[in-house]
mmCIF file with all atom_site columns, C-alpha atoms in Angstrom:
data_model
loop_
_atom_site.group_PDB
_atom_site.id
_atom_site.type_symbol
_atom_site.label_atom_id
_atom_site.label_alt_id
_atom_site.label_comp_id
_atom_site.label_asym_id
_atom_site.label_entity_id
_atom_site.label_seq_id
_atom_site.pdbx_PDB_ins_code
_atom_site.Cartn_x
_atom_site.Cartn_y
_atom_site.Cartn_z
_atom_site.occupancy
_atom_site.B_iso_or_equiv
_atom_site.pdbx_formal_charge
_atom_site.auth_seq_id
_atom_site.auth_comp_id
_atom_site.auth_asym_id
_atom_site.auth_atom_id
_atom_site.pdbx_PDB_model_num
ATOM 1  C CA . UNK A 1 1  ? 28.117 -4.913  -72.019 1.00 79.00 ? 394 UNK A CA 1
ATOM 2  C CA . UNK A 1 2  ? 28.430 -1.465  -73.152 1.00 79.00 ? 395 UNK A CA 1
ATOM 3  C CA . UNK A 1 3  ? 26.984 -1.591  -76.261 1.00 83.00 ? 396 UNK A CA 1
ATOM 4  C CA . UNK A 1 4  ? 23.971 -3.975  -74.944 1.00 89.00 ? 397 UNK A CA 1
ATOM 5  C CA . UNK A 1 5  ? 20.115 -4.063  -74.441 1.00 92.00 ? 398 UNK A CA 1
ATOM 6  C CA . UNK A 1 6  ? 18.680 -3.632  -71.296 1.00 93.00 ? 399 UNK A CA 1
ATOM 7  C CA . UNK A 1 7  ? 15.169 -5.820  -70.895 1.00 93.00 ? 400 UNK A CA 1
ATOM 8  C CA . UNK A 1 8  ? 12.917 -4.495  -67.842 1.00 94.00 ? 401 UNK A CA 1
ATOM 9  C CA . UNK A 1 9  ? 9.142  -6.700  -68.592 1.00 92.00 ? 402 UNK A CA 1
ATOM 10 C CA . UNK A 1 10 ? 8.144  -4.619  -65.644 1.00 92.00 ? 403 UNK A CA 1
ATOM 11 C CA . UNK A 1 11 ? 9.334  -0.825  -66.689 1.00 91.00 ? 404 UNK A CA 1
ATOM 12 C CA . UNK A 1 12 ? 6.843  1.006   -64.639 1.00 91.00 ? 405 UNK A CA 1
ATOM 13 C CA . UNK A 1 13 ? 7.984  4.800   -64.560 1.00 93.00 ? 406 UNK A CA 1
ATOM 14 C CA . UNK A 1 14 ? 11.149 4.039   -66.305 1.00 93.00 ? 407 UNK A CA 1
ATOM 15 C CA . UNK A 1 15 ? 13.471 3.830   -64.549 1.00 94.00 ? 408 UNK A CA 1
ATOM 16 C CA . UNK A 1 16 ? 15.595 1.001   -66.021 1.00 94.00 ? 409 UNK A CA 1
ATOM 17 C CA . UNK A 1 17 ? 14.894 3.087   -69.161 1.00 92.00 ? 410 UNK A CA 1
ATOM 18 C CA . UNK A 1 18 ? 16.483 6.037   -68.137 1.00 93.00 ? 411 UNK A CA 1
ATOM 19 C CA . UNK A 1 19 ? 19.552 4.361   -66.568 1.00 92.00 ? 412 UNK A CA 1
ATOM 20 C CA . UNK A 1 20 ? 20.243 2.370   -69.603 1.00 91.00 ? 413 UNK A CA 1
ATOM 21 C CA . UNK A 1 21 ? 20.184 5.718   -71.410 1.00 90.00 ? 414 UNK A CA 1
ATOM 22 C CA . UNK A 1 22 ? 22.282 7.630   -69.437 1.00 90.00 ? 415 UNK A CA 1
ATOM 23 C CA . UNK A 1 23 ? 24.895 4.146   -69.327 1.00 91.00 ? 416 UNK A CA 1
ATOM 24 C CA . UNK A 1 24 ? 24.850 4.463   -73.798 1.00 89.00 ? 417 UNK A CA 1
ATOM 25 C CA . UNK A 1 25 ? 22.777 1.351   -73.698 1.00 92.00 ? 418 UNK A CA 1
ATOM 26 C CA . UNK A 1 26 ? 19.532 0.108   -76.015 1.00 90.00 ? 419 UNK A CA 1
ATOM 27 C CA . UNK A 1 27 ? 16.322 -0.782  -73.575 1.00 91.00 ? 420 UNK A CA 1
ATOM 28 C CA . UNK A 1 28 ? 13.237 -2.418  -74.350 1.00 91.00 ? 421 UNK A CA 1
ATOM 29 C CA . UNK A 1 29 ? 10.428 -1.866  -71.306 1.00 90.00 ? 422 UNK A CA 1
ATOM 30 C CA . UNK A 1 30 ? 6.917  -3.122  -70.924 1.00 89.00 ? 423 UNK A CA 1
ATOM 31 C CA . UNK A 1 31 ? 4.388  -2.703  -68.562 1.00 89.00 ? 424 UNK A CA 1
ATOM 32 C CA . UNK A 1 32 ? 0.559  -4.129  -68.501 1.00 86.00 ? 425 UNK A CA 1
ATOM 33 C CA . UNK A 1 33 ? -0.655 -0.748  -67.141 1.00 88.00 ? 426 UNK A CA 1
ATOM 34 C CA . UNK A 1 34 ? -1.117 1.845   -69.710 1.00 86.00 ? 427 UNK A CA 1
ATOM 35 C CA . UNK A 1 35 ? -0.806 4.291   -66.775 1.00 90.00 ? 428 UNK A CA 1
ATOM 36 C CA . UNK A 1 36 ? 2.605  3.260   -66.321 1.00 90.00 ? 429 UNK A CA 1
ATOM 37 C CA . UNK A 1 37 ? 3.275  3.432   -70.314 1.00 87.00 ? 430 UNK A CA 1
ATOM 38 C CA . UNK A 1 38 ? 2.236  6.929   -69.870 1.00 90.00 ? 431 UNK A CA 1
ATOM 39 C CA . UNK A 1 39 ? 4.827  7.998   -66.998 1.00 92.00 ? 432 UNK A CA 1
ATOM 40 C CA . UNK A 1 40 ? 7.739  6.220   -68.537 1.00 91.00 ? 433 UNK A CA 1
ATOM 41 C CA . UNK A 1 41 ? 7.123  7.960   -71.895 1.00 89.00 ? 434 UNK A CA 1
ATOM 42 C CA . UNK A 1 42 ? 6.483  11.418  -70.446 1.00 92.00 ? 435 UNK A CA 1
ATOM 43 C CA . UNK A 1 43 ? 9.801  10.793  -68.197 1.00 91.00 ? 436 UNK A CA 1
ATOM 44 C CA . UNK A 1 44 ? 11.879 9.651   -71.405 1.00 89.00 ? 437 UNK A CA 1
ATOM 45 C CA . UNK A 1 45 ? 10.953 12.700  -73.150 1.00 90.00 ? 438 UNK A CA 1
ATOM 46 C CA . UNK A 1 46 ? 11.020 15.338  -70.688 1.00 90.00 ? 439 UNK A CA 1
ATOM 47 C CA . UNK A 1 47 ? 14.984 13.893  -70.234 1.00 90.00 ? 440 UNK A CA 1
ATOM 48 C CA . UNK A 1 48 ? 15.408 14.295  -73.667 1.00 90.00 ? 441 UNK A CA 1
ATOM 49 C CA . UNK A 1 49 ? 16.027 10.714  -74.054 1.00 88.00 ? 442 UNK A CA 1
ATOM 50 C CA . UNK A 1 50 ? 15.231 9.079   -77.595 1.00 85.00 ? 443 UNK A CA 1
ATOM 51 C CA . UNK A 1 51 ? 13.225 6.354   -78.009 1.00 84.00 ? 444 UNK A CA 1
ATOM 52 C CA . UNK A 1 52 ? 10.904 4.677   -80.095 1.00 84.00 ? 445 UNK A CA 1
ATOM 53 C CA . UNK A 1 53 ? 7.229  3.914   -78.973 1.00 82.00 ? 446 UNK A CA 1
ATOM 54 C CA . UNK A 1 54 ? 5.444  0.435   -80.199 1.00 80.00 ? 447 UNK A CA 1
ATOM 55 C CA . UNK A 1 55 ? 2.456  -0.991  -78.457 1.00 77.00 ? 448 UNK A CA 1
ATOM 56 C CA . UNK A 1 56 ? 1.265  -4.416  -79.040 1.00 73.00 ? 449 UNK A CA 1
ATOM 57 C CA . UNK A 1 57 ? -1.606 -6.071  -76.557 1.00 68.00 ? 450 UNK A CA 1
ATOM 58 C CA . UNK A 1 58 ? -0.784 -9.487  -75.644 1.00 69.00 ? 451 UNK A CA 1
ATOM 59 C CA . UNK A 1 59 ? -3.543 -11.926 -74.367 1.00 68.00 ? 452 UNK A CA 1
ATOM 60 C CA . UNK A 1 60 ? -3.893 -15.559 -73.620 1.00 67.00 ? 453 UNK A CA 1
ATOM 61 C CA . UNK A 1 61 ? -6.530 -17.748 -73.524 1.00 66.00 ? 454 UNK A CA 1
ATOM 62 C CA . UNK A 1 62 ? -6.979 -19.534 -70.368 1.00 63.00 ? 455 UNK A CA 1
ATOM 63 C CA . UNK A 1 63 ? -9.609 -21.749 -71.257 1.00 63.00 ? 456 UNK A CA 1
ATOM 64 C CA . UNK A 1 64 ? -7.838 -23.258 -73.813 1.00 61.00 ? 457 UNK A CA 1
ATOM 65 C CA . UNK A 1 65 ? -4.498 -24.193 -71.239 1.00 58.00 ? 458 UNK A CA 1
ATOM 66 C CA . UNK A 1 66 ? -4.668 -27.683 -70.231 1.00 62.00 ? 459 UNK A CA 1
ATOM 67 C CA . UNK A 1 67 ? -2.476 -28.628 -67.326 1.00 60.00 ? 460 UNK A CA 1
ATOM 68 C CA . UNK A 1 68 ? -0.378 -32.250 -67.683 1.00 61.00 ? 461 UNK A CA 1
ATOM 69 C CA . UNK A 1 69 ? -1.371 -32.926 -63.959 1.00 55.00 ? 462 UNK A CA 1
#
């Protein structure tokens, strides 16, 4: 919808970003590579595009997943 949130887990150089922008939607991107954070920051800014920055580090524990099988 027009008035929705765009979800790209995989936002890279922001792409998704910017087109949700330009389209008058809300996006929430995330990357793994802080590289990528970088580029899809500087890219929303030098567009003049506003947006809010929050970084939060998500980890799991593999030793402690047990598999049912």
């Amino acid at each position: 919808p027009a008035d929705g949130v765009v979800l790209d887990p995989f936002g890279g150089s922001g792409t998704t970003a910017v087109a949700a922008a330009v389209t008058g939607r809300s996006f929430i991107i995330g990357d793994e590579h802080p590289d990528a954070i970088k580029v899809s920051t500087d890219r929303l800014s030098s567009l003049a595009i506003t947006f809010t920055l929050k970084t939060e580090i998500v980890t799991t524990d593999t030793q402690n997943l047990q598999s049912d099988g």
